């Protein structure tokens, strides 16, 4: 059986490891994300004595995952210090001559969930992470959605909650979804971190109000068969019933499908791969490279 090297490049840490074609983790380590030089030298050190057939790399965005593009394999213009215009695949290619697949961490997670997790057996699955940022990946007809570049579904505009006076903290759009509903926005609006606000009704009602609007838009545009939600903020599992209720309320019967009208508990769900969705996502990307071999 082939061995897949996997790298999940995150804003706070890189996870590197090995996995199998059926999505099982063989080995993994965490490396803190500092400068590209420092972080990547540790990544390269880790894989030095390992044997593998292909490599999958899922990264925080924005990235250029479009094969043939001039900046393919780059982390592009990111507000993350030091990482703007960094050719991560180019660097890895210098050291490993194996087929590689590169995409966003959330597209990888969506693919992994559709093969091995909560979306098993479905060809149209979305994965959304609500953490330091908000990112969403979509598998449409079995492949990841990609066009000009990857989708950036965390930055859509949503309607402001009538009681919300927080200005929003997206450096590009201020009060887009990420600017209003990612972990740091919760912390700035309420003056405490999300996990310290667990008992505050208003916090989670407002959070669900925003996330449900996003889900409604995604449902209307992409028609996913299931929506999987992970990331630090979704650890507040009581958000799920609140989000489901608002999704039904906002759609208001427009999409006449039992998945939404009757079985929404099985339609908007926590990742089947739990906290591993991102890393197993990179194994899934590696498997794509293997399939293409
Ligand atoms: P990242 O997005 O950096 O990969 P996470 O998905 O863990 O990391 O998201 C981190 C964000 O999630 C932080 O803003 C943090 O405050 C928030 N968060 C983490 N755990 C919880 C929790 N149990 N409840 C609410 N918010 C949380
Ligand atoms: Zn934005």
Short mmCIF file of C-alpha atoms and ligand atoms in Angstrom, two decimals:
data_model
loop_
_atom_site.label_atom_id
_atom_site.label_comp_id
_atom_site.label_asym_id
_atom_site.label_seq_id
_atom_site.Cartn_x
_atom_site.Cartn_y
_atom_site.Cartn_z
CA UNK A 1 0.00 0.00 0.00
CA UNK A 2 1.23 3.48 -0.89
CA UNK A 3 2.37 5.88 1.81
CA UNK A 4 1.14 9.45 1.70
CA UNK A 5 3.12 12.34 3.21
CA UNK A 6 0.78 15.05 4.47
CA UNK A 7 1.32 18.65 5.51
CA UNK A 8 -1.40 20.78 7.02
CA UNK A 9 -0.04 24.31 6.91
CA UNK A 10 -1.92 26.30 9.55
CA UNK A 11 -1.57 29.85 10.80
CA UNK A 12 -0.49 28.74 14.28
CA UNK A 13 1.01 25.32 13.58
CA UNK A 14 2.02 22.99 10.80
CA UNK A 15 1.06 19.34 11.16
CA UNK A 16 3.30 16.94 9.24
CA UNK A 17 2.85 13.22 9.06
CA UNK A 18 2.28 10.08 7.10
CA UNK A 19 -0.95 8.38 6.19
CA UNK A 20 -2.45 5.60 4.13
CA UNK A 21 -4.74 5.53 1.11
CA UNK A 22 -7.72 4.86 3.33
CA UNK A 23 -7.15 7.97 5.38
CA UNK A 24 -5.47 6.41 8.41
CA UNK A 25 -2.77 8.37 10.22
CA UNK A 26 0.53 6.52 10.64
CA UNK A 27 2.57 9.28 12.25
CA UNK A 28 2.29 13.02 12.92
CA UNK A 29 4.06 15.93 14.59
CA UNK A 30 3.27 19.60 15.23
CA UNK A 31 5.62 22.40 14.25
CA UNK A 32 4.91 26.01 15.31
CA UNK A 33 4.31 28.45 12.46
CA UNK A 34 6.97 31.15 12.72
CA UNK A 35 8.93 32.32 9.65
CA UNK A 36 8.92 30.27 6.44
CA UNK A 37 12.68 29.59 6.81
CA UNK A 38 12.40 28.26 10.34
CA UNK A 39 9.15 26.36 9.95
CA UNK A 40 9.99 24.80 6.59
CA UNK A 41 13.44 23.67 7.74
CA UNK A 42 11.69 21.68 10.50
CA UNK A 43 9.19 20.26 8.00
CA UNK A 44 12.03 19.14 5.73
CA UNK A 45 13.95 17.72 8.68
CA UNK A 46 10.88 15.65 9.68
CA UNK A 47 10.45 14.03 6.26
CA UNK A 48 14.20 13.54 5.70
CA UNK A 49 14.35 9.91 6.81
CA UNK A 50 10.77 8.98 5.80
CA UNK A 51 9.70 7.06 2.75
CA UNK A 52 6.58 8.05 0.86
CA UNK A 53 5.08 7.96 -2.63
CA UNK A 54 3.18 11.23 -2.87
CA UNK A 55 2.59 14.38 -0.84
CA UNK A 56 -0.59 16.30 -0.03
CA UNK A 57 -0.40 19.88 1.21
CA UNK A 58 -3.44 21.69 2.61
CA UNK A 59 -2.76 25.29 3.52
CA UNK A 60 -4.32 28.33 5.09
CA UNK A 61 -5.25 30.78 2.38
CA UNK A 62 -5.18 32.64 0.24
CA UNK A 63 -3.13 30.34 -1.95
CA UNK A 64 -2.78 29.64 -5.65
CA UNK A 65 -3.87 26.01 -6.21
CA UNK A 66 -4.48 26.36 -9.96
CA UNK A 67 -2.11 24.12 -11.91
CA UNK A 68 -0.38 25.96 -14.75
CA UNK A 69 -0.78 29.35 -13.13
CA UNK A 70 2.39 31.46 -12.73
CA UNK A 71 2.10 31.47 -8.97
CA UNK A 72 0.89 27.86 -8.58
CA UNK A 73 1.98 26.48 -5.22
CA UNK A 74 2.27 29.88 -3.54
CA UNK A 75 0.70 31.19 -0.40
CA UNK A 76 -0.32 34.51 -1.97
CA UNK A 77 -1.22 37.85 -0.34
CA UNK A 78 -1.83 36.95 3.26
CA UNK A 79 -1.98 39.33 6.22
CA UNK A 80 -0.02 36.62 8.09
CA UNK A 81 3.44 38.09 8.75
CA UNK A 82 6.32 36.68 6.62
CA UNK A 83 4.20 34.30 4.52
CA UNK A 84 2.99 36.58 1.71
CA UNK A 85 4.06 35.38 -1.76
CA UNK A 86 5.77 32.31 -0.38
CA UNK A 87 6.31 29.42 -2.80
CA UNK A 88 5.62 26.53 -0.44
CA UNK A 89 5.28 23.82 -3.10
CA UNK A 90 8.42 25.10 -4.86
CA UNK A 91 10.35 24.72 -1.60
CA UNK A 92 9.03 21.19 -0.99
CA UNK A 93 9.74 20.19 -4.61
CA UNK A 94 13.41 21.12 -4.08
CA UNK A 95 13.64 18.33 -1.53
CA UNK A 96 11.15 15.65 -2.63
CA UNK A 97 10.65 14.43 -6.13
CA UNK A 98 7.16 13.01 -5.68
CA UNK A 99 3.77 13.99 -7.13
CA UNK A 100 2.15 16.68 -4.98
CA UNK A 101 -1.36 18.02 -4.61
CA UNK A 102 -1.94 21.46 -3.16
CA UNK A 103 -5.19 23.04 -2.03
CA UNK A 104 -6.71 24.95 0.85
CA UNK A 105 -6.91 23.16 4.19
CA UNK A 106 -10.70 23.47 4.05
CA UNK A 107 -10.99 22.00 0.55
CA UNK A 108 -8.85 19.09 1.78
CA UNK A 109 -11.06 18.67 4.84
CA UNK A 110 -14.20 18.73 2.68
CA UNK A 111 -12.75 15.98 0.49
CA UNK A 112 -11.66 13.88 3.48
CA UNK A 113 -15.08 14.25 5.12
CA UNK A 114 -16.74 13.18 1.87
CA UNK A 115 -14.59 10.04 1.64
CA UNK A 116 -14.08 9.01 5.24
CA UNK A 117 -16.09 11.28 7.54
CA UNK A 118 -19.55 12.73 8.04
CA UNK A 119 -20.13 13.10 4.29
CA UNK A 120 -19.26 9.53 3.40
CA UNK A 121 -20.98 8.42 0.22
CA UNK A 122 -22.05 11.95 -0.79
CA UNK A 123 -20.71 13.74 -3.85
CA UNK A 124 -21.66 17.26 -2.78
CA UNK A 125 -20.35 18.19 0.63
CA UNK A 126 -19.28 21.41 2.31
CA UNK A 127 -16.84 21.81 5.15
CA UNK A 128 -16.73 25.04 7.10
CA UNK A 129 -14.26 25.91 9.81
CA UNK A 130 -15.06 28.64 12.32
CA UNK A 131 -11.84 29.40 14.17
CA UNK A 132 -9.29 32.20 13.93
CA UNK A 133 -10.82 32.81 10.53
CA UNK A 134 -13.77 31.36 8.66
CA UNK A 135 -13.05 29.18 5.67
CA UNK A 136 -15.20 26.86 3.65
CA UNK A 137 -14.38 24.16 1.16
CA UNK A 138 -16.76 22.52 -1.26
CA UNK A 139 -16.72 19.17 -2.96
CA UNK A 140 -19.02 19.37 -5.96
CA UNK A 141 -19.71 16.22 -7.97
CA UNK A 142 -16.83 14.55 -6.17
CA UNK A 143 -14.14 17.15 -6.87
CA UNK A 144 -13.10 20.31 -5.14
CA UNK A 145 -14.48 23.54 -6.41
CA UNK A 146 -11.75 25.61 -8.04
CA UNK A 147 -11.86 28.22 -10.78
CA UNK A 148 -10.01 31.52 -10.95
CA UNK A 149 -8.62 30.38 -7.62
CA UNK A 150 -10.21 28.66 -4.62
CA UNK A 151 -13.50 29.93 -3.22
CA UNK A 152 -13.30 32.34 -0.27
CA UNK A 153 -16.65 31.71 1.31
CA UNK A 154 -15.67 33.12 4.70
CA UNK A 155 -15.68 36.65 3.31
CA UNK A 156 -19.25 36.98 2.13
CA UNK A 157 -21.44 39.84 3.34
CA UNK A 158 -24.19 39.06 5.78
CA UNK A 159 -26.99 41.12 7.29
CA UNK A 160 -26.11 42.75 10.59
CA UNK A 161 -27.95 41.59 13.72
CA UNK A 162 -30.26 44.44 14.84
CA UNK A 163 -28.60 44.53 18.30
CA UNK A 164 -25.01 44.33 17.09
CA UNK A 165 -22.89 47.49 17.17
CA UNK A 166 -19.51 45.77 16.67
CA UNK A 167 -17.75 47.23 13.62
CA UNK A 168 -16.15 43.97 12.46
CA UNK A 169 -12.45 43.11 12.19
CA UNK A 170 -11.75 41.82 8.69
CA UNK A 171 -8.75 43.83 7.43
CA UNK A 172 -10.25 43.77 3.91
CA UNK A 173 -14.02 44.12 4.44
CA UNK A 174 -14.58 44.97 8.11
CA UNK A 175 -18.01 43.39 8.65
CA UNK A 176 -17.95 40.38 6.34
CA UNK A 177 -18.83 36.98 7.84
CA UNK A 178 -15.29 36.35 9.09
CA UNK A 179 -15.04 39.90 10.42
CA UNK A 180 -18.24 39.40 12.44
CA UNK A 181 -18.30 35.75 13.44
CA UNK A 182 -14.80 34.20 13.64
CA UNK A 183 -13.27 33.57 17.09
CA UNK A 184 -11.37 36.89 17.30
CA UNK A 185 -14.55 38.86 16.42
CA UNK A 186 -16.42 37.14 19.26
CA UNK A 187 -13.60 38.03 21.62
CA UNK A 188 -13.44 41.68 20.54
CA UNK A 189 -17.21 42.18 20.56
CA UNK A 190 -17.82 40.66 24.01
CA UNK A 191 -14.46 41.31 25.69
CA UNK A 192 -13.81 37.64 26.48
CA UNK A 193 -12.74 34.53 24.62
CA UNK A 194 -15.42 32.22 23.22
CA UNK A 195 -14.90 29.44 25.73
CA UNK A 196 -15.37 31.91 28.60
CA UNK A 197 -18.73 32.97 27.18
CA UNK A 198 -20.27 29.50 27.03
CA UNK A 199 -23.28 30.45 29.20
CA UNK A 200 -24.11 33.74 27.49
CA UNK A 201 -27.28 33.25 25.42
CA UNK A 202 -26.91 36.48 23.44
CA UNK A 203 -23.43 35.59 22.25
CA UNK A 204 -24.46 32.31 20.68
CA UNK A 205 -27.79 33.50 19.38
CA UNK A 206 -25.97 36.23 17.46
CA UNK A 207 -23.25 33.82 16.33
CA UNK A 208 -25.86 31.37 15.02
CA UNK A 209 -27.72 34.23 13.32
CA UNK A 210 -24.60 35.06 11.31
CA UNK A 211 -23.48 31.52 10.54
CA UNK A 212 -26.99 30.46 9.49
CA UNK A 213 -27.16 33.31 6.97
CA UNK A 214 -23.92 32.05 5.45
CA UNK A 215 -25.29 28.51 5.34
CA UNK A 216 -28.45 29.71 3.65
CA UNK A 217 -26.37 31.38 0.93
CA UNK A 218 -24.22 28.30 0.47
CA UNK A 219 -27.30 26.07 0.28
CA UNK A 220 -28.92 28.29 -2.35
CA UNK A 221 -25.77 28.61 -4.45
CA UNK A 222 -24.12 25.18 -4.19
CA UNK A 223 -26.93 22.89 -3.07
CA UNK A 224 -24.71 20.73 -0.84
CA UNK A 225 -26.07 17.38 0.37
CA UNK A 226 -24.55 17.94 3.80
CA UNK A 227 -22.80 20.79 5.61
CA UNK A 228 -20.05 19.91 8.06
CA UNK A 229 -18.92 22.51 10.58
CA UNK A 230 -15.70 22.35 12.59
CA UNK A 231 -13.04 24.63 14.10
CA UNK A 232 -12.54 25.99 17.61
CA UNK A 233 -15.77 28.00 17.84
CA UNK A 234 -17.91 24.98 16.87
CA UNK A 235 -16.67 23.29 20.06
CA UNK A 236 -19.67 25.15 21.48
CA UNK A 237 -21.87 22.29 20.35
CA UNK A 238 -25.06 24.04 21.48
CA UNK A 239 -24.48 26.26 18.43
CA UNK A 240 -25.72 23.45 16.19
CA UNK A 241 -29.40 23.48 17.22
CA UNK A 242 -29.39 27.29 17.09
CA UNK A 243 -27.86 27.36 13.59
CA UNK A 244 -30.26 24.68 12.32
CA UNK A 245 -33.25 26.61 13.63
CA UNK A 246 -32.16 29.84 11.94
CA UNK A 247 -31.38 28.04 8.66
CA UNK A 248 -34.95 26.70 8.59
CA UNK A 249 -36.36 30.08 9.59
CA UNK A 250 -34.38 32.05 6.97
CA UNK A 251 -35.06 29.59 4.14
CA UNK A 252 -38.71 29.74 5.17
CA UNK A 253 -39.75 26.61 3.33
CA UNK A 254 -38.21 27.67 0.04
CA UNK A 255 -36.08 24.54 -0.42
CA UNK A 256 -38.63 21.74 -0.13
CA UNK A 257 -36.31 18.93 0.85
CA UNK A 258 -36.73 16.65 3.82
CA UNK A 259 -33.02 17.05 4.64
CA UNK A 260 -33.78 20.66 5.55
CA UNK A 261 -37.43 20.52 6.59
CA UNK A 262 -37.34 17.35 8.72
CA UNK A 263 -33.85 15.97 9.08
CA UNK A 264 -31.74 19.05 9.55
CA UNK A 265 -29.99 17.39 12.55
CA UNK A 266 -28.31 15.12 10.01
CA UNK A 267 -27.77 17.91 7.49
CA UNK A 268 -25.74 20.43 9.51
CA UNK A 269 -23.26 18.36 11.49
CA UNK A 270 -19.94 18.20 13.36
CA UNK A 271 -16.99 16.65 11.43
CA UNK A 272 -16.90 12.85 11.46
CA UNK A 273 -13.09 13.16 11.60
CA UNK A 274 -13.37 15.59 14.52
CA UNK A 275 -10.25 17.71 15.09
CA UNK A 276 -8.36 15.60 12.55
CA UNK A 277 -10.42 16.79 9.57
CA UNK A 278 -7.72 19.27 8.50
CA UNK A 279 -4.78 16.90 8.71
CA UNK A 280 -6.65 13.94 7.20
CA UNK A 281 -7.66 16.46 4.53
CA UNK A 282 -4.00 16.74 3.54
CA UNK A 283 -3.82 12.93 3.36
CA UNK A 284 -6.85 13.09 1.04
CA UNK A 285 -5.05 15.62 -1.16
CA UNK A 286 -2.08 13.26 -1.29
CA UNK A 287 -4.41 10.50 -2.40
CA UNK A 288 -5.51 12.69 -5.32
CA UNK A 289 -1.84 12.91 -6.36
CA UNK A 290 -1.67 9.14 -6.15
CA UNK A 291 -4.79 8.71 -8.27
CA UNK A 292 -3.27 11.02 -10.89
CA UNK A 293 0.00 9.07 -11.04
P1 LIG B 1 -7.28 27.90 13.88
O1 LIG B 1 -8.47 28.52 13.23
O2 LIG B 1 -6.20 28.88 14.19
O3 LIG B 1 -6.79 26.68 13.18
P2 LIG B 1 -9.09 26.95 15.95
O4 LIG B 1 -9.98 26.29 14.99
O5 LIG B 1 -8.79 26.23 17.24
O6 LIG B 1 -7.69 27.36 15.33
O7 LIG B 1 -9.76 28.34 16.32
C1 LIG B 1 -9.27 29.22 17.28
C2 LIG B 1 -10.39 30.21 17.65
O8 LIG B 1 -11.49 29.46 18.17
C3 LIG B 1 -9.99 31.21 18.71
O9 LIG B 1 -10.51 32.48 18.36
C4 LIG B 1 -10.64 30.68 19.97
O10 LIG B 1 -11.00 31.71 20.88
C5 LIG B 1 -11.85 29.94 19.46
N1 LIG B 1 -12.17 28.78 20.31
C6 LIG B 1 -11.36 27.74 20.58
N2 LIG B 1 -11.95 26.87 21.43
C7 LIG B 1 -13.17 27.39 21.69
C8 LIG B 1 -14.29 26.97 22.50
N3 LIG B 1 -14.25 25.84 23.21
N4 LIG B 1 -15.39 27.74 22.49
C9 LIG B 1 -15.44 28.88 21.77
N5 LIG B 1 -14.44 29.34 21.02
C10 LIG B 1 -13.32 28.61 20.97
ZN1 LIG B 2 -13.46 39.72 4.83
#
